[in-house]
XYZ file of C-alpha atoms in Angstrom:
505
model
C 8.883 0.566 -8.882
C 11.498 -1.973 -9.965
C 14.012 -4.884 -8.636
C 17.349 -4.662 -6.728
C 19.415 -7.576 -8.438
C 22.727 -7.801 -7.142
C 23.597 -9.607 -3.686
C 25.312 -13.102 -3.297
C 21.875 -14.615 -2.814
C 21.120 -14.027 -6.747
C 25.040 -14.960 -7.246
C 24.324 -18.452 -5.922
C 20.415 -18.146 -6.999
C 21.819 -18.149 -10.901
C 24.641 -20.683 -10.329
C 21.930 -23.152 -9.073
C 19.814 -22.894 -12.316
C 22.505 -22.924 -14.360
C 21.697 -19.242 -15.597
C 23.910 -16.072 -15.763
C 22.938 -13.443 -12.859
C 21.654 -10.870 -15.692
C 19.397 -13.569 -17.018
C 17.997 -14.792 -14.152
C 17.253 -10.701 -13.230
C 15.666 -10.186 -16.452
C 13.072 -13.118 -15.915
C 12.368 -12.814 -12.101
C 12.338 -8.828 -12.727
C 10.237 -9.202 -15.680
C 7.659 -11.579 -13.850
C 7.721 -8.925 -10.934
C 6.336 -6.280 -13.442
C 3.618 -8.853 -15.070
C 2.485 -8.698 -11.537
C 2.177 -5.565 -11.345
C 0.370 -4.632 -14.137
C -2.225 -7.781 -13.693
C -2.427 -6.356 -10.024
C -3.555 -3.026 -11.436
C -0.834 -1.051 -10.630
C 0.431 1.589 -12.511
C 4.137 3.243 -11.745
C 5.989 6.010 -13.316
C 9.291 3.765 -13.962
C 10.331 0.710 -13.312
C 14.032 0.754 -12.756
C 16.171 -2.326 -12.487
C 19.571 -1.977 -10.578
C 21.926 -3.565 -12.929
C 20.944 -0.634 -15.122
C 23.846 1.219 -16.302
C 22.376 4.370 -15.144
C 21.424 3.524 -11.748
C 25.509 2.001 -11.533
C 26.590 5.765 -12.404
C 24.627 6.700 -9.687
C 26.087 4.302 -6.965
C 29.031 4.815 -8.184
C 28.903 8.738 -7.692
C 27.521 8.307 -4.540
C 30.933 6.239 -3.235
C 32.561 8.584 -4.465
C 30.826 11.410 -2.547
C 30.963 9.016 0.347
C 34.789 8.554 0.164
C 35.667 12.260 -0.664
C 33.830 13.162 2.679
C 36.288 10.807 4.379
C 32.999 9.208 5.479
C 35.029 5.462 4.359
C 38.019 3.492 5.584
C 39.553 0.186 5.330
C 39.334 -2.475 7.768
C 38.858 -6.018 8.482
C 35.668 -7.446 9.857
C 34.188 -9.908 10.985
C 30.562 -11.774 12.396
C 27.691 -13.334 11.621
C 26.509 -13.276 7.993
C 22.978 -14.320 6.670
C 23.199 -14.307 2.653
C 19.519 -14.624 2.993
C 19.144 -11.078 4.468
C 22.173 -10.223 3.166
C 23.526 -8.643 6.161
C 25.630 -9.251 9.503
C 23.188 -9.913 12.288
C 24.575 -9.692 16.116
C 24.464 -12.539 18.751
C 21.344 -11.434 20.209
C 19.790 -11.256 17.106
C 20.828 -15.733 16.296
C 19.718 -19.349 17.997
C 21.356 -22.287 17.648
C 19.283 -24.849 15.563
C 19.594 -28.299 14.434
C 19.949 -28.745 10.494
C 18.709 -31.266 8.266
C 21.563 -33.668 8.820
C 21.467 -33.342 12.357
C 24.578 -30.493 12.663
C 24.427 -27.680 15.048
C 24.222 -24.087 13.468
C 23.589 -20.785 14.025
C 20.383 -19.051 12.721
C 18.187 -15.939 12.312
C 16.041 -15.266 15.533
C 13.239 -13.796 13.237
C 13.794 -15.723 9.893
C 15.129 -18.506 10.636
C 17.444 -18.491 7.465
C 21.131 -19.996 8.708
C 24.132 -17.830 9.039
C 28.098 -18.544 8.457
C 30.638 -16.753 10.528
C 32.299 -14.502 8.192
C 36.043 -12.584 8.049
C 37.057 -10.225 5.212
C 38.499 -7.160 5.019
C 36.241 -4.442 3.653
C 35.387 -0.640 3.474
C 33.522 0.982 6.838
C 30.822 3.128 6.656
C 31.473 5.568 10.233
C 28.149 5.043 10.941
C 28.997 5.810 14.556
C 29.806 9.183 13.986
C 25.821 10.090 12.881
C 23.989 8.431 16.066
C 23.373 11.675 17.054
C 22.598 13.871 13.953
C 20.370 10.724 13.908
C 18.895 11.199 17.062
C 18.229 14.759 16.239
C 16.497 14.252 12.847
C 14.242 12.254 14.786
C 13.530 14.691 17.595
C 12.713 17.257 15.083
C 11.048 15.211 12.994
C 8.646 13.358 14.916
C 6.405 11.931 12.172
C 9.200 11.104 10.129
C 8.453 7.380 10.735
C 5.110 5.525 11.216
C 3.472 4.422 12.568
C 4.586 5.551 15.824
C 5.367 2.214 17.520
C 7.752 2.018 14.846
C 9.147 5.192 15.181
C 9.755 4.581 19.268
C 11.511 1.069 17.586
C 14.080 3.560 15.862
C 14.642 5.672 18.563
C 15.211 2.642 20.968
C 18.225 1.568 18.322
C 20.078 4.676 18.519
C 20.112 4.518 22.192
C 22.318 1.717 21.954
C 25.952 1.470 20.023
C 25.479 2.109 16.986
C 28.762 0.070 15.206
C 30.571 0.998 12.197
C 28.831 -0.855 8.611
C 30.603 -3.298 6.417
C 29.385 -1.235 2.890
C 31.824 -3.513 0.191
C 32.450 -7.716 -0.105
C 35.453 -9.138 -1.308
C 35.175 -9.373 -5.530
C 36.572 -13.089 -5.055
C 33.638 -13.764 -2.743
C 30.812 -11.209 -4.669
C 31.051 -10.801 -8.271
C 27.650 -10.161 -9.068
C 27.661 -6.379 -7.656
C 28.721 -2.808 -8.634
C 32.436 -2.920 -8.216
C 34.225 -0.033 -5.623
C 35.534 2.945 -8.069
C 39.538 2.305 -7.861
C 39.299 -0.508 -6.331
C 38.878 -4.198 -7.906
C 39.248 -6.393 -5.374
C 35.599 -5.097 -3.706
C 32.220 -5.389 -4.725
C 30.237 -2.176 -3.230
C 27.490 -3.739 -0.267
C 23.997 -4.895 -1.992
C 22.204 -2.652 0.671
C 23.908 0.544 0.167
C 23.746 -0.088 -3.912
C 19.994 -1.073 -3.640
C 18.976 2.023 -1.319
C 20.782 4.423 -4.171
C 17.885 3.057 -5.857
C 15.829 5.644 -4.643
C 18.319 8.555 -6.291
C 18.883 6.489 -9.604
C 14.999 6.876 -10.449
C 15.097 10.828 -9.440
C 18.135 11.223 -11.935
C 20.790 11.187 -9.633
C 23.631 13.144 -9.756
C 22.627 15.605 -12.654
C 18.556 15.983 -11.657
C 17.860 14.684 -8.824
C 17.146 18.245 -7.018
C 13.341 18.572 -8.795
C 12.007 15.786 -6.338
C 14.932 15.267 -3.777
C 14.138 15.228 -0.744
C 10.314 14.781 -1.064
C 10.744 11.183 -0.855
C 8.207 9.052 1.007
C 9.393 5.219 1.263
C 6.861 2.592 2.289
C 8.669 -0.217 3.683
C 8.062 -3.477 5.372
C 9.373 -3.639 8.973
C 11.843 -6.367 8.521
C 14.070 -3.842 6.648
C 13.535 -0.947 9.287
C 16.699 0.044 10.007
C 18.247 -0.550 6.839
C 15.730 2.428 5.758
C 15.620 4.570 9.258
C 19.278 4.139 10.477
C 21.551 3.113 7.665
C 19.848 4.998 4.909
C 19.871 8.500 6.313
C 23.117 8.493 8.087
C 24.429 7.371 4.434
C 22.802 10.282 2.901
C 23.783 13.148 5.443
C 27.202 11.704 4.869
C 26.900 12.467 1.258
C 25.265 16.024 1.547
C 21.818 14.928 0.934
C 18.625 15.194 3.273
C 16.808 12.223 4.409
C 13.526 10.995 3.255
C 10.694 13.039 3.796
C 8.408 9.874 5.683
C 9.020 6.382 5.663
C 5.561 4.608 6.110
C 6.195 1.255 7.969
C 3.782 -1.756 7.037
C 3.941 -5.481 9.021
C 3.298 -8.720 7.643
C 0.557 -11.364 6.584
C 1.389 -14.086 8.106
C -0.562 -17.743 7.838
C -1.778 -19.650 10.549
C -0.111 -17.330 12.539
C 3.692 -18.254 10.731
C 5.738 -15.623 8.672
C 5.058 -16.782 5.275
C 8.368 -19.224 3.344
C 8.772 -21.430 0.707
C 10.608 -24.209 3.736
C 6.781 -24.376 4.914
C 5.282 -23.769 1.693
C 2.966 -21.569 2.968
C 3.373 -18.670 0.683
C 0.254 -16.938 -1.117
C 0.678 -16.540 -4.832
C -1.217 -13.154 -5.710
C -1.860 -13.841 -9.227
C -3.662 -17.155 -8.072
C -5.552 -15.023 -6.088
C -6.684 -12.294 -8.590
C -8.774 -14.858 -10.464
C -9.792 -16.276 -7.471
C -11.701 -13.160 -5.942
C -10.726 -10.793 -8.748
C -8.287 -8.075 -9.032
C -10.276 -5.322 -7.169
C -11.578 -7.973 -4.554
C -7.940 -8.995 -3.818
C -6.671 -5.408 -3.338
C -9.530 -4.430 -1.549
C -9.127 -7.244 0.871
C -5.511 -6.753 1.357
C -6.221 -2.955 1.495
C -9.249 -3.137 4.103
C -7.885 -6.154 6.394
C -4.010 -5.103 6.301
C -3.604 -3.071 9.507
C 0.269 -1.394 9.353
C 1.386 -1.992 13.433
C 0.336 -5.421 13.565
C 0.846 -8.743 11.519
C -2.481 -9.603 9.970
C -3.059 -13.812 9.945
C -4.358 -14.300 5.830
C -7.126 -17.660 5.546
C -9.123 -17.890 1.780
C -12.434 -17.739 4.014
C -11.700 -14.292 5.388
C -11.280 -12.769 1.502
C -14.966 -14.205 0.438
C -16.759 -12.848 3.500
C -15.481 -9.811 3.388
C -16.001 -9.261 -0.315
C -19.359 -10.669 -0.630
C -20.380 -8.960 2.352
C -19.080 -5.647 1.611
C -18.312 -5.441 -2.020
C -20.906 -7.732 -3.225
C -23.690 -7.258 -0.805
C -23.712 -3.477 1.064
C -21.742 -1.273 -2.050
C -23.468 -3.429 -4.933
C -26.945 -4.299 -3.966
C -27.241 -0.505 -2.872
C -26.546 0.155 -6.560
C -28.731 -2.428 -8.250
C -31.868 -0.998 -5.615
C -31.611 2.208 -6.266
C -31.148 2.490 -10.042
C -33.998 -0.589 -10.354
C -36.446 0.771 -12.880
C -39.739 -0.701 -10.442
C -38.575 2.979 -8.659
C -37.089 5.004 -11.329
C -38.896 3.898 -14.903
C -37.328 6.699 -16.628
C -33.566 5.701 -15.607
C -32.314 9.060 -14.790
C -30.673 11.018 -11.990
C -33.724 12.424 -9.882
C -34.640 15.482 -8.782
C -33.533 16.839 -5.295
C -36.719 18.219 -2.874
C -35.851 21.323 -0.443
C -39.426 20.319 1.080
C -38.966 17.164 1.725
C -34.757 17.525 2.812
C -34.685 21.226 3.670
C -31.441 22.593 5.692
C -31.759 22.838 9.156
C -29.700 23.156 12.099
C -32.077 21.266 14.764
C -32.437 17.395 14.043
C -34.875 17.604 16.716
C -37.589 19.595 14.629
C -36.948 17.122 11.054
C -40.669 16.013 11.244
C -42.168 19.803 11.672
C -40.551 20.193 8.516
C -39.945 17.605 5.982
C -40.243 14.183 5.549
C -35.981 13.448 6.626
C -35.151 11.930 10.298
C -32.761 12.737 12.252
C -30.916 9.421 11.326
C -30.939 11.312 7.541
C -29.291 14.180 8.643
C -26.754 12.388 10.438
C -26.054 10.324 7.341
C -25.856 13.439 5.319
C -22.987 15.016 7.440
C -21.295 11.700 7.569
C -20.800 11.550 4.193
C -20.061 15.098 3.822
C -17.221 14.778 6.128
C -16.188 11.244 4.139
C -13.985 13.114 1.540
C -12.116 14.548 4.371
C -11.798 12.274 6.450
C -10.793 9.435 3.670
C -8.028 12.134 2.344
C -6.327 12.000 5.636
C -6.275 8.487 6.097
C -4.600 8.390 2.650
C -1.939 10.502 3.374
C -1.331 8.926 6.579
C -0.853 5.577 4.783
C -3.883 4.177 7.111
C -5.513 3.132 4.039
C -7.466 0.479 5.997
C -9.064 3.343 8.259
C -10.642 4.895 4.945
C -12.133 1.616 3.835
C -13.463 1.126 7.046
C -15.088 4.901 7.489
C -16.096 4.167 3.791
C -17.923 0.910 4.700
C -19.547 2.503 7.257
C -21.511 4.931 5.430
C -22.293 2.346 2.904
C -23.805 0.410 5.740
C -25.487 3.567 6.655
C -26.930 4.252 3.298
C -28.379 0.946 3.194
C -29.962 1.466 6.283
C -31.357 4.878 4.937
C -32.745 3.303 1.670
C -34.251 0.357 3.612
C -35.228 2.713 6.393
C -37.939 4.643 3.819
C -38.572 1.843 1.495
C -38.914 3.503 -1.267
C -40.233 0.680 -3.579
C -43.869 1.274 -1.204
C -44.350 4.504 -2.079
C -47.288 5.892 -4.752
C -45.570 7.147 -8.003
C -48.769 8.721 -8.989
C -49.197 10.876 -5.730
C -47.017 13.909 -6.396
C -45.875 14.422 -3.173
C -44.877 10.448 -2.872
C -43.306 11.402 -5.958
C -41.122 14.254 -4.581
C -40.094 11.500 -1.577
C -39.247 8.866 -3.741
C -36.915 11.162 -5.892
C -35.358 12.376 -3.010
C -34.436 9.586 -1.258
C -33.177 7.946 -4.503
C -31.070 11.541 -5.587
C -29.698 11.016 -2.056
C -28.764 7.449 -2.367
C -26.726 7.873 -5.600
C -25.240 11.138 -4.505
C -23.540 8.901 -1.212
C -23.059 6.144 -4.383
C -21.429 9.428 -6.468
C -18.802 9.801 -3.116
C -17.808 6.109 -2.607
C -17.397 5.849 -6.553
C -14.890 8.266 -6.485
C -13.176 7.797 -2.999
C -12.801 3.839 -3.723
C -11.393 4.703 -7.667
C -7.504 4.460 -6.008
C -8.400 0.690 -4.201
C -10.889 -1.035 -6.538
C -10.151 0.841 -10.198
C -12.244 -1.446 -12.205
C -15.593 -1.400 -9.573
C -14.877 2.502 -8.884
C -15.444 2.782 -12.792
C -18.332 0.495 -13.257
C -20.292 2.124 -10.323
C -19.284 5.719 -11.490
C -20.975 5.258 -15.533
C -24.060 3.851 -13.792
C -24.496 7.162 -12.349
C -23.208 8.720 -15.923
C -20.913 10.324 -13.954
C -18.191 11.404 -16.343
C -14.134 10.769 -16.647
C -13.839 14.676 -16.159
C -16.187 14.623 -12.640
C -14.070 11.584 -11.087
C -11.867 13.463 -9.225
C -11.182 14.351 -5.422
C -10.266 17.398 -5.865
C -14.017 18.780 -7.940
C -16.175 16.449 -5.492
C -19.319 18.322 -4.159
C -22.152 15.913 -2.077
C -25.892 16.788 -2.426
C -25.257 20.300 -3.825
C -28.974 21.058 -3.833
C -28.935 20.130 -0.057
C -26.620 23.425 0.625
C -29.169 25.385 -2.354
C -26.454 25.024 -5.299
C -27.433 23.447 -8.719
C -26.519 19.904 -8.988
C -25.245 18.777 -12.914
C -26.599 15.548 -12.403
C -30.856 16.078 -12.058
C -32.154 14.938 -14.945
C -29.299 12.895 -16.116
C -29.812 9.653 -18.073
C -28.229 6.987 -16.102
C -25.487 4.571 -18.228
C -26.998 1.527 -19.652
C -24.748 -0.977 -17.752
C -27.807 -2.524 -15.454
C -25.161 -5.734 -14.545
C -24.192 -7.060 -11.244
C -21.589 -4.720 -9.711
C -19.740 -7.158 -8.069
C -20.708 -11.106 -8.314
C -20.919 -12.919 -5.087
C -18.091 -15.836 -4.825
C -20.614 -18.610 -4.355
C -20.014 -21.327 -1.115
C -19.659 -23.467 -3.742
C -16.273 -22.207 -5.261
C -14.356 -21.472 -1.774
C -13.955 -25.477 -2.045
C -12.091 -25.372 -4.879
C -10.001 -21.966 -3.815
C -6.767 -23.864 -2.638
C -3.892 -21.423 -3.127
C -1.706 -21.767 -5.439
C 2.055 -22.361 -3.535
C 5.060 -21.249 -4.575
């Protein structure tokens, strides 16, 4: 992770508050990170680009640039948003009334206003890769997704593609990496910001180990920054483009992109001790669908995490671990006669005590690992939560269905029952533990040393579901369950969503 910091919107950002551009980086950057670790989110490095080492990399990269005769002089001129920091075409503007009444020109999608610009800078030929472009995505089709935003891409390099404005004049832009041999130009904030993603890797010296395997997850807004710009840039230096570049879309409120003009923005550090840390991300994780805006309301967040956090995943716990069904607290044994292995749901009854409504929910959740692994990778994280939710809802219905709290602990083949459906109950608990670890961390953990299931047996890649089921041993039978007996999740109560008013920024 990390910050890009240079641009003339931080130039005239630190000039307003009376601050140098470097300090007002180092607190907005160093906020940035506070977020991140309060959000629960860990990251490898967090690399700022007025490092000097990310500079040597931009600066090697113009050079590669201008040695491939990739660069030229030339004036230019159009529309410039400092906002957006870039040029945007006619089609892209609107004229709009300002404050004081004055006709001006301003961003179609933003809104932000624009001044007609007219400098003379360096050119990226950006023309002359529409169609190695064109190609890369032909052969790549799952370069970019989702698809809708892949077609988006395509649909761009049908039409001109122009040359790019990569530098500023210094007299303009001083807060930037200059242009090697060249003092009178401040290299563009784009291009300097997307060398980002080689600065981390150890650009020029390293950068080989992890180059190209490099998956960006963007927002859609800066699309062709990352899907045009980006990879023509680094064929043009010798370099392959990005691996994938997962596309997300916005929240929006009340239906309205979210700005501080309308003071409408969410704070998400309000929010984590609003509805917690793991109930925020798994809201935003669960409700936050990639091809489409999603509209954000406070009433949506409690619903959905008392319903499905608070409710389905952590009642389901707190039933089947209450000691009124299992007085000795431990991990029960598994009964072949009352589950046995069969092929025919049709003939369950002739043979144990399982429906075929069991079964099913047995290969459901054997297929969960799978199927949540793919979602992953596909960056359709809210697909996973929502198979995941699913089975939860399923192995609620499969606890309530046998009611396990009616039957006779004394009766030894009651006994056997009872076991079983509680040894199948925590083995499903045992899979959404570890599946959910990545989107709620702290509830993943809590639920996982219920079942005393240990650091070492957490991960993905050693999971195994009702082992006894398929006539393997299972490590857990006979296991004392942790001593945490708490609430997994607490509900957020009616009377608190009264007082959750979002902070605004």
């Amino acid at each position: 992770s990390g910050t890009d910091e240079h641009g003339l919107k931080i130039q005239q950002a630190a000039a307003a508050a009376a601050m140098s551009p470097l300090q007002l980086c180092a607190q907005v950057s160093g906020l940035f990170r506070q977020a991140l670790t309060q959000a629960a989110i860990s990251f490898t490095d967090f690399i700022r680009t007025s490092e000097p080492r990310h500079q040597r990399a931009v600066q090697h990269f113009w050079a590669a640039l201008r040695d491939c005769g990739a660069l030229y002089k030339g004036s230019y001129q159009g529309w410039y948003c400092t906002s957006e920091e870039c040029f945007l075409p006619e089609s892209q503007l609107v004229d709009h009334r300002d404050a004081q009444g004055r006709m001006c020109k301003v961003s179609l999608e933003t809104g932000h206003q624009v001044h007609w610009t007219k400098e003379e800078n360096y050119m990226f030929r950006l023309s002359e890769f529409q169609e190695p472009l064109q190609k890369w995505l032909r052969d790549n089709p799952h370069v970019i997704s989702p698809v809708p935003f892949y077609q988006q891409v395509l649909h761009w390099l049908e039409e001109d593609l122009p040359d790019l404005s990569v530098s500023r004049e210094r007299s303009r832009l001083q807060w930037g990496i200059p242009v090697p041999s060249d003092s009178t130009q401040t290299i563009y904030v784009w291009v300097d910001a997307l060398v980002n993603y080689l600065s981390v890797v150890g650009y020029p010296e390293t950068h080989s180990e992890w180059w190209p395997a490099a998956h960006h997850v963007v927002g859609k807004d800066i699309l062709k920054f990352h899907a045009v710009y980006w990879p023509a840039l680094l064929m043009a230096a010798g370099l392959a483009p990005p691996e994938r570049i997962y596309v997300h879309s916005h929240w929006t409120v009340q239906g309205k992109k979210m700005s501080k003009s309308l003071g409408n923005v969410i704070d998400p550090v309000s929010c984590f001790g609003q509805y917690t840390v793991d109930g925020f991300r798994y809201f935003l994780l669960r409700q936050g669908v990639p091809e489409w805006d999603c509209d954000y309301y406070d009433e949506k967040v409690v619903k959905l995490v008392n319903s499905e956090l608070a409710d389905a995943l952590g009642g389901l716990l707190n039933r089947s671990t209450a000691l009124s069904i299992n007085p000795s607290n431990t991990y029960p044994y598994f009964s072949e006669s009352c589950f046995p292995k069969i092929s025919d749901y049709d003939r369950t009854q002739a043979l144990g005590k399982a429906s075929a409504e069991d079964y099913e929910l047995v290969a459901s959740v054997a297929s969960l690992p799978l199927r949540v692994t793919s979602y992953f990778e596909g960056f359709q994280i809210y697909k996973a939560l929502e198979c995941i939710a699913l089975c939860v809802r399923e192995t609620n219905g499969f606890f309530q269905r046998h009611r396990p709290w009616k039957l006779e602990q004394k009766d030894p083949a009651e006994k056997l029952w009872l076991d079983t459906i509680i040894h199948v109950t925590l083995e499903c608990l045992r899979v959404y533990g570890i599946l959910l670890q990545p989107v709620i961390p702290n509830i993943a953990d809590k639920l996982l040393s219920r079942l005393a299931v240990e650091p070492e047996e957490r991960s993905l890649s050693s999971l195994t579901f009702l082992p006894r089921y398929n006539g393997k041993p299972c490590p857990f039978e006979g296991r004392q369950l942790g001593p945490d007996t708490g609430i997994l999740f607490h509900r957020l109560e009616k009377s608190r969503q009264s007082q959750m008013k979002n902070k605004r920024l």
